[in-house]
């Protein structure tokens, strides 16, 4: 493991012009670790954005194969980080070594997956409509379209995934794959981890001959505003709180040149338990659901924060079992003191609400989060109660009992946008409640059947997004290969000669990719 300097990364070099110091801390004890980091000055933030802008023309023009080699080199460097690195991440986040090792594999796997995307070429979206000079009364010109990277991207690291949603996480991987240099804002909860990963990225950039400003990283609180407002930045990737994401959206929209913000923010991920499933396996569902709620101390953006069911003897029995299972769950250490404070405040708000009852859970005490279970009046959901729909980030969930199917549908219409919605159902339920799916399709980005949402597969088909406030733009995903779409834009070439067309649009199809040519999909030359 390389020595930790605590300096910002600008154009391949280190910079420490500021005087304000930030302290890394042990997540379990709260004690200071022997690592200090220098908060970036506004000039350094500007320099980082300008370095990314200077790298953009060269990096965007590289063949997709070269960018793929860069991503694979990053993956190799991440995999080479040793046990001392894993121990450091555990120290900063209180996450177990097995979780970190798995997350590192996911992070390097994302890089390799995007390398495959670059090689297969579908990200270009190549379309060709050849000239029709004989068309009357107006001839059609030769029109060709493909997609290219937007420009420098600002990426904000998440607290709960120090690798997979952080320095070299999905936003960084998809932006680099799209041909967009990155300026990364390190999360204060794992700054030493961020430095080790940034070193790995820069080693990969050096080995593969990337331009110096292809990856930059800054430290500090409040520096994100300078970054988002810098005119060189052309898009933002963010995973975090609704408050933080909305602030970035407002900043970006208020710029002289507004830019898109792809923010993943807040979701309660409702789980609907239907009658026949409860009759067949209510105890097992209660046990499985409890495990999902407390997994990783509830620190997943897909944590099931709401359970909805229809009043019946079976539902009453299920709720009794769920309460029992939740009462047996131990306290766990959260990512950092700030996360624990937010969790405690969220619980206080729930307990103070007249329409929400506390079912089980020991009062918060000490530096660990204690699991909690609540039950809310269904009318709160129907009326769109704000507090009921606010994510409480931690090991807790709220049960909503509805009177019948009609009230269930009204309650679902009251839901805000979600990352996930889950149906626990048997075959008879799917038939009797077939009209639930169209409603849930309007509410969530990923629908699950007889599974639990606290696992996000990284693949071509995954959607980790959804209507606001789950994300700021429901048309995108921050996990899976379609994440690259967020950082691409289409460009059309009219009557350009073959010699100056992008490779993806040349008649000979030198990249050998699928293209839409005169309305037909083909890999052939034309």
PDB file of N, CA, C and O in Angstrom, residues 41-54 152-154 156 183 218 223-236 251-252 255-259:
ATOM      1  N   UNK A  41      -8.537  24.284  -2.285  1.00  0.00           N
ATOM      2  CA  UNK A  41      -8.915  25.695  -2.427  1.00  0.00           C
ATOM      3  C   UNK A  41      -9.752  25.852  -3.692  1.00  0.00           C
ATOM      4  O   UNK A  41      -9.809  24.947  -4.532  1.00  0.00           O
ATOM      5  N   UNK A  42     -10.362  27.007  -3.843  1.00  0.00           N
ATOM      6  CA  UNK A  42     -11.144  27.236  -5.053  1.00  0.00           C
ATOM      7  C   UNK A  42     -10.249  27.204  -6.287  1.00  0.00           C
ATOM      8  O   UNK A  42     -10.651  26.696  -7.340  1.00  0.00           O
ATOM      9  N   UNK A  43      -9.037  27.720  -6.160  1.00  0.00           N
ATOM     10  CA  UNK A  43      -8.110  27.673  -7.294  1.00  0.00           C
ATOM     11  C   UNK A  43      -7.773  26.237  -7.672  1.00  0.00           C
ATOM     12  O   UNK A  43      -7.648  25.910  -8.863  1.00  0.00           O
ATOM     13  N   UNK A  44      -7.637  25.366  -6.677  1.00  0.00           N
ATOM     14  CA  UNK A  44      -7.334  23.973  -6.971  1.00  0.00           C
ATOM     15  C   UNK A  44      -8.526  23.277  -7.630  1.00  0.00           C
ATOM     16  O   UNK A  44      -8.347  22.456  -8.546  1.00  0.00           O
ATOM     17  N   UNK A  45      -9.720  23.588  -7.163  1.00  0.00           N
ATOM     18  CA  UNK A  45     -10.907  23.028  -7.812  1.00  0.00           C
ATOM     19  C   UNK A  45     -10.971  23.478  -9.261  1.00  0.00           C
ATOM     20  O   UNK A  45     -11.242  22.672 -10.174  1.00  0.00           O
ATOM     21  N   UNK A  46     -10.729  24.752  -9.481  1.00  0.00           N
ATOM     22  CA  UNK A  46     -10.718  25.270 -10.852  1.00  0.00           C
ATOM     23  C   UNK A  46      -9.660  24.560 -11.699  1.00  0.00           C
ATOM     24  O   UNK A  46      -9.904  24.192 -12.851  1.00  0.00           O
ATOM     25  N   UNK A  47      -8.477  24.362 -11.112  1.00  0.00           N
ATOM     26  CA  UNK A  47      -7.394  23.707 -11.848  1.00  0.00           C
ATOM     27  C   UNK A  47      -7.751  22.268 -12.196  1.00  0.00           C
ATOM     28  O   UNK A  47      -7.424  21.775 -13.287  1.00  0.00           O
ATOM     29  N   UNK A  48      -8.429  21.586 -11.274  1.00  0.00           N
ATOM     30  CA  UNK A  48      -8.833  20.205 -11.544  1.00  0.00           C
ATOM     31  C   UNK A  48      -9.829  20.153 -12.695  1.00  0.00           C
ATOM     32  O   UNK A  48      -9.729  19.300 -13.587  1.00  0.00           O
ATOM     33  N   UNK A  49     -10.813  21.061 -12.680  1.00  0.00           N
ATOM     34  CA  UNK A  49     -11.801  21.102 -13.765  1.00  0.00           C
ATOM     35  C   UNK A  49     -11.135  21.454 -15.092  1.00  0.00           C
ATOM     36  O   UNK A  49     -11.463  20.879 -16.144  1.00  0.00           O
ATOM     37  N   UNK A  50     -10.194  22.385 -15.042  1.00  0.00           N
ATOM     38  CA  UNK A  50      -9.497  22.793 -16.275  1.00  0.00           C
ATOM     39  C   UNK A  50      -8.593  21.680 -16.790  1.00  0.00           C
ATOM     40  O   UNK A  50      -8.423  21.518 -18.010  1.00  0.00           O
ATOM     41  N   UNK A  51      -8.002  20.904 -15.869  1.00  0.00           N
ATOM     42  CA  UNK A  51      -7.183  19.764 -16.299  1.00  0.00           C
ATOM     43  C   UNK A  51      -8.044  18.729 -17.014  1.00  0.00           C
ATOM     44  O   UNK A  51      -7.631  18.155 -18.029  1.00  0.00           O
ATOM     45  N   UNK A  52      -9.235  18.498 -16.489  1.00  0.00           N
ATOM     46  CA  UNK A  52     -10.148  17.564 -17.151  1.00  0.00           C
ATOM     47  C   UNK A  52     -10.554  18.085 -18.526  1.00  0.00           C
ATOM     48  O   UNK A  52     -10.640  17.322 -19.495  1.00  0.00           O
ATOM     49  N   UNK A  53     -10.799  19.396 -18.607  1.00  0.00           N
ATOM     50  CA  UNK A  53     -11.182  19.993 -19.892  1.00  0.00           C
ATOM     51  C   UNK A  53     -10.048  19.887 -20.904  1.00  0.00           C
ATOM     52  O   UNK A  53     -10.280  19.642 -22.099  1.00  0.00           O
ATOM     53  N   UNK A  54      -8.807  20.071 -20.437  1.00  0.00           N
ATOM     54  CA  UNK A  54      -7.658  19.975 -21.340  1.00  0.00           C
ATOM     55  C   UNK A  54      -7.465  18.546 -21.835  1.00  0.00           C
ATOM     56  O   UNK A  54      -7.041  18.306 -22.979  1.00  0.00           O
ATOM     57  N   UNK A 152     -16.085  16.865 -19.463  1.00  0.00           N
ATOM     58  CA  UNK A 152     -15.682  16.543 -18.093  1.00  0.00           C
ATOM     59  C   UNK A 152     -16.882  16.330 -17.165  1.00  0.00           C
ATOM     60  O   UNK A 152     -17.853  17.093 -17.205  1.00  0.00           O
ATOM     61  N   UNK A 153     -16.796  15.297 -16.333  1.00  0.00           N
ATOM     62  CA  UNK A 153     -17.872  14.932 -15.417  1.00  0.00           C
ATOM     63  C   UNK A 153     -17.385  15.061 -13.973  1.00  0.00           C
ATOM     64  O   UNK A 153     -16.301  14.587 -13.632  1.00  0.00           O
ATOM     65  N   UNK A 154     -18.195  15.708 -13.136  1.00  0.00           N
ATOM     66  CA  UNK A 154     -17.948  15.755 -11.697  1.00  0.00           C
ATOM     67  C   UNK A 154     -18.659  14.585 -11.049  1.00  0.00           C
ATOM     68  O   UNK A 154     -19.858  14.376 -11.278  1.00  0.00           O
ATOM     69  N   UNK A 156     -19.439  12.578  -7.337  1.00  0.00           N
ATOM     70  CA  UNK A 156     -19.440  12.666  -5.882  1.00  0.00           C
ATOM     71  C   UNK A 156     -19.537  11.260  -5.303  1.00  0.00           C
ATOM     72  O   UNK A 156     -20.456  10.506  -5.637  1.00  0.00           O
ATOM     73  N   UNK A 183     -13.570  14.547 -12.577  1.00  0.00           N
ATOM     74  CA  UNK A 183     -13.088  15.199 -11.361  1.00  0.00           C
ATOM     75  C   UNK A 183     -13.912  14.607 -10.225  1.00  0.00           C
ATOM     76  O   UNK A 183     -15.127  14.802 -10.166  1.00  0.00           O
ATOM     77  N   UNK A 218     -10.433  15.751  -5.537  1.00  0.00           N
ATOM     78  CA  UNK A 218     -10.314  16.833  -4.566  1.00  0.00           C
ATOM     79  C   UNK A 218     -10.958  16.421  -3.250  1.00  0.00           C
ATOM     80  O   UNK A 218     -11.874  15.611  -3.222  1.00  0.00           O
ATOM     81  N   UNK A 223     -16.553  22.208  -1.217  1.00  0.00           N
ATOM     82  CA  UNK A 223     -15.847  22.417  -2.484  1.00  0.00           C
ATOM     83  C   UNK A 223     -16.671  21.941  -3.670  1.00  0.00           C
ATOM     84  O   UNK A 223     -16.403  22.303  -4.816  1.00  0.00           O
ATOM     85  N   UNK A 224     -17.693  21.119  -3.394  1.00  0.00           N
ATOM     86  CA  UNK A 224     -18.519  20.601  -4.477  1.00  0.00           C
ATOM     87  C   UNK A 224     -19.249  21.689  -5.239  1.00  0.00           C
ATOM     88  O   UNK A 224     -19.468  21.566  -6.452  1.00  0.00           O
ATOM     89  N   UNK A 225     -19.635  22.753  -4.560  1.00  0.00           N
ATOM     90  CA  UNK A 225     -20.334  23.843  -5.240  1.00  0.00           C
ATOM     91  C   UNK A 225     -19.439  24.496  -6.284  1.00  0.00           C
ATOM     92  O   UNK A 225     -19.880  24.800  -7.391  1.00  0.00           O
ATOM     93  N   UNK A 226     -18.186  24.729  -5.917  1.00  0.00           N
ATOM     94  CA  UNK A 226     -17.249  25.302  -6.898  1.00  0.00           C
ATOM     95  C   UNK A 226     -17.124  24.385  -8.109  1.00  0.00           C
ATOM     96  O   UNK A 226     -17.059  24.852  -9.245  1.00  0.00           O
ATOM     97  N   UNK A 227     -17.087  23.092  -7.853  1.00  0.00           N
ATOM     98  CA  UNK A 227     -16.911  22.130  -8.932  1.00  0.00           C
ATOM     99  C   UNK A 227     -18.109  22.122  -9.871  1.00  0.00           C
ATOM    100  O   UNK A 227     -17.961  22.209 -11.098  1.00  0.00           O
ATOM    101  N   UNK A 228     -19.308  22.030  -9.313  1.00  0.00           N
ATOM    102  CA  UNK A 228     -20.521  21.958 -10.136  1.00  0.00           C
ATOM    103  C   UNK A 228     -20.710  23.240 -10.945  1.00  0.00           C
ATOM    104  O   UNK A 228     -21.205  23.202 -12.083  1.00  0.00           O
ATOM    105  N   UNK A 229     -20.304  24.364 -10.387  1.00  0.00           N
ATOM    106  CA  UNK A 229     -20.508  25.642 -11.067  1.00  0.00           C
ATOM    107  C   UNK A 229     -19.406  25.965 -12.067  1.00  0.00           C
ATOM    108  O   UNK A 229     -19.521  26.934 -12.823  1.00  0.00           O
ATOM    109  N   UNK A 230     -18.338  25.175 -12.106  1.00  0.00           N
ATOM    110  CA  UNK A 230     -17.260  25.484 -13.046  1.00  0.00           C
ATOM    111  C   UNK A 230     -17.731  25.229 -14.481  1.00  0.00           C
ATOM    112  O   UNK A 230     -18.286  24.174 -14.782  1.00  0.00           O
ATOM    113  N   UNK A 231     -17.494  26.177 -15.372  1.00  0.00           N
ATOM    114  CA  UNK A 231     -18.031  26.037 -16.743  1.00  0.00           C
ATOM    115  C   UNK A 231     -17.478  24.848 -17.515  1.00  0.00           C
ATOM    116  O   UNK A 231     -18.103  24.413 -18.491  1.00  0.00           O
ATOM    117  N   UNK A 232     -16.341  24.290 -17.103  1.00  0.00           N
ATOM    118  CA  UNK A 232     -15.789  23.138 -17.823  1.00  0.00           C
ATOM    119  C   UNK A 232     -16.569  21.862 -17.557  1.00  0.00           C
ATOM    120  O   UNK A 232     -16.593  20.949 -18.390  1.00  0.00           O
ATOM    121  N   UNK A 233     -17.217  21.777 -16.411  1.00  0.00           N
ATOM    122  CA  UNK A 233     -17.948  20.570 -16.046  1.00  0.00           C
ATOM    123  C   UNK A 233     -19.242  20.485 -16.854  1.00  0.00           C
ATOM    124  O   UNK A 233     -20.009  21.441 -16.913  1.00  0.00           O
ATOM    125  N   UNK A 234     -19.479  19.321 -17.446  1.00  0.00           N
ATOM    126  CA  UNK A 234     -20.626  19.164 -18.351  1.00  0.00           C
ATOM    127  C   UNK A 234     -21.704  18.206 -17.837  1.00  0.00           C
ATOM    128  O   UNK A 234     -22.774  18.096 -18.440  1.00  0.00           O
ATOM    129  N   UNK A 235     -21.442  17.529 -16.730  1.00  0.00           N
ATOM    130  CA  UNK A 235     -22.445  16.645 -16.122  1.00  0.00           C
ATOM    131  C   UNK A 235     -21.969  16.288 -14.726  1.00  0.00           C
ATOM    132  O   UNK A 235     -20.786  16.425 -14.397  1.00  0.00           O
ATOM    133  N   UNK A 236     -22.917  15.823 -13.903  1.00  0.00           N
ATOM    134  CA  UNK A 236     -22.615  15.468 -12.512  1.00  0.00           C
ATOM    135  C   UNK A 236     -23.214  14.099 -12.209  1.00  0.00           C
ATOM    136  O   UNK A 236     -24.358  13.814 -12.574  1.00  0.00           O
ATOM    137  N   UNK A 251     -28.057  23.932  -8.209  1.00  0.00           N
ATOM    138  CA  UNK A 251     -26.842  24.650  -8.634  1.00  0.00           C
ATOM    139  C   UNK A 251     -26.618  24.493 -10.133  1.00  0.00           C
ATOM    140  O   UNK A 251     -26.320  25.460 -10.838  1.00  0.00           O
ATOM    141  N   UNK A 252     -26.742  23.242 -10.604  1.00  0.00           N
ATOM    142  CA  UNK A 252     -26.484  22.970 -12.014  1.00  0.00           C
ATOM    143  C   UNK A 252     -27.500  23.654 -12.919  1.00  0.00           C
ATOM    144  O   UNK A 252     -27.162  24.136 -14.004  1.00  0.00           O
ATOM    145  N   UNK A 255     -26.794  27.502 -13.460  1.00  0.00           N
ATOM    146  CA  UNK A 255     -25.612  27.934 -14.207  1.00  0.00           C
ATOM    147  C   UNK A 255     -26.016  28.675 -15.477  1.00  0.00           C
ATOM    148  O   UNK A 255     -27.088  28.419 -16.036  1.00  0.00           O
ATOM    149  N   UNK A 256     -25.156  29.570 -15.973  1.00  0.00           N
ATOM    150  CA  UNK A 256     -25.437  30.179 -17.284  1.00  0.00           C
ATOM    151  C   UNK A 256     -25.660  29.125 -18.365  1.00  0.00           C
ATOM    152  O   UNK A 256     -26.494  29.293 -19.249  1.00  0.00           O
ATOM    153  N   UNK A 257     -24.891  28.036 -18.282  1.00  0.00           N
ATOM    154  CA  UNK A 257     -25.129  26.863 -19.130  1.00  0.00           C
ATOM    155  C   UNK A 257     -25.569  25.730 -18.209  1.00  0.00           C
ATOM    156  O   UNK A 257     -24.741  25.070 -17.576  1.00  0.00           O
ATOM    157  N   UNK A 258     -26.860  25.474 -18.076  1.00  0.00           N
ATOM    158  CA  UNK A 258     -27.312  24.377 -17.211  1.00  0.00           C
ATOM    159  C   UNK A 258     -26.757  23.040 -17.694  1.00  0.00           C
ATOM    160  O   UNK A 258     -26.582  22.822 -18.900  1.00  0.00           O
ATOM    161  N   UNK A 259     -26.492  22.164 -16.741  1.00  0.00           N
ATOM    162  CA  UNK A 259     -25.976  20.839 -17.080  1.00  0.00           C
ATOM    163  C   UNK A 259     -26.796  19.772 -16.358  1.00  0.00           C
ATOM    164  O   UNK A 259     -27.432  20.057 -15.345  1.00  0.00           O
TER     165      UNK A 259
END
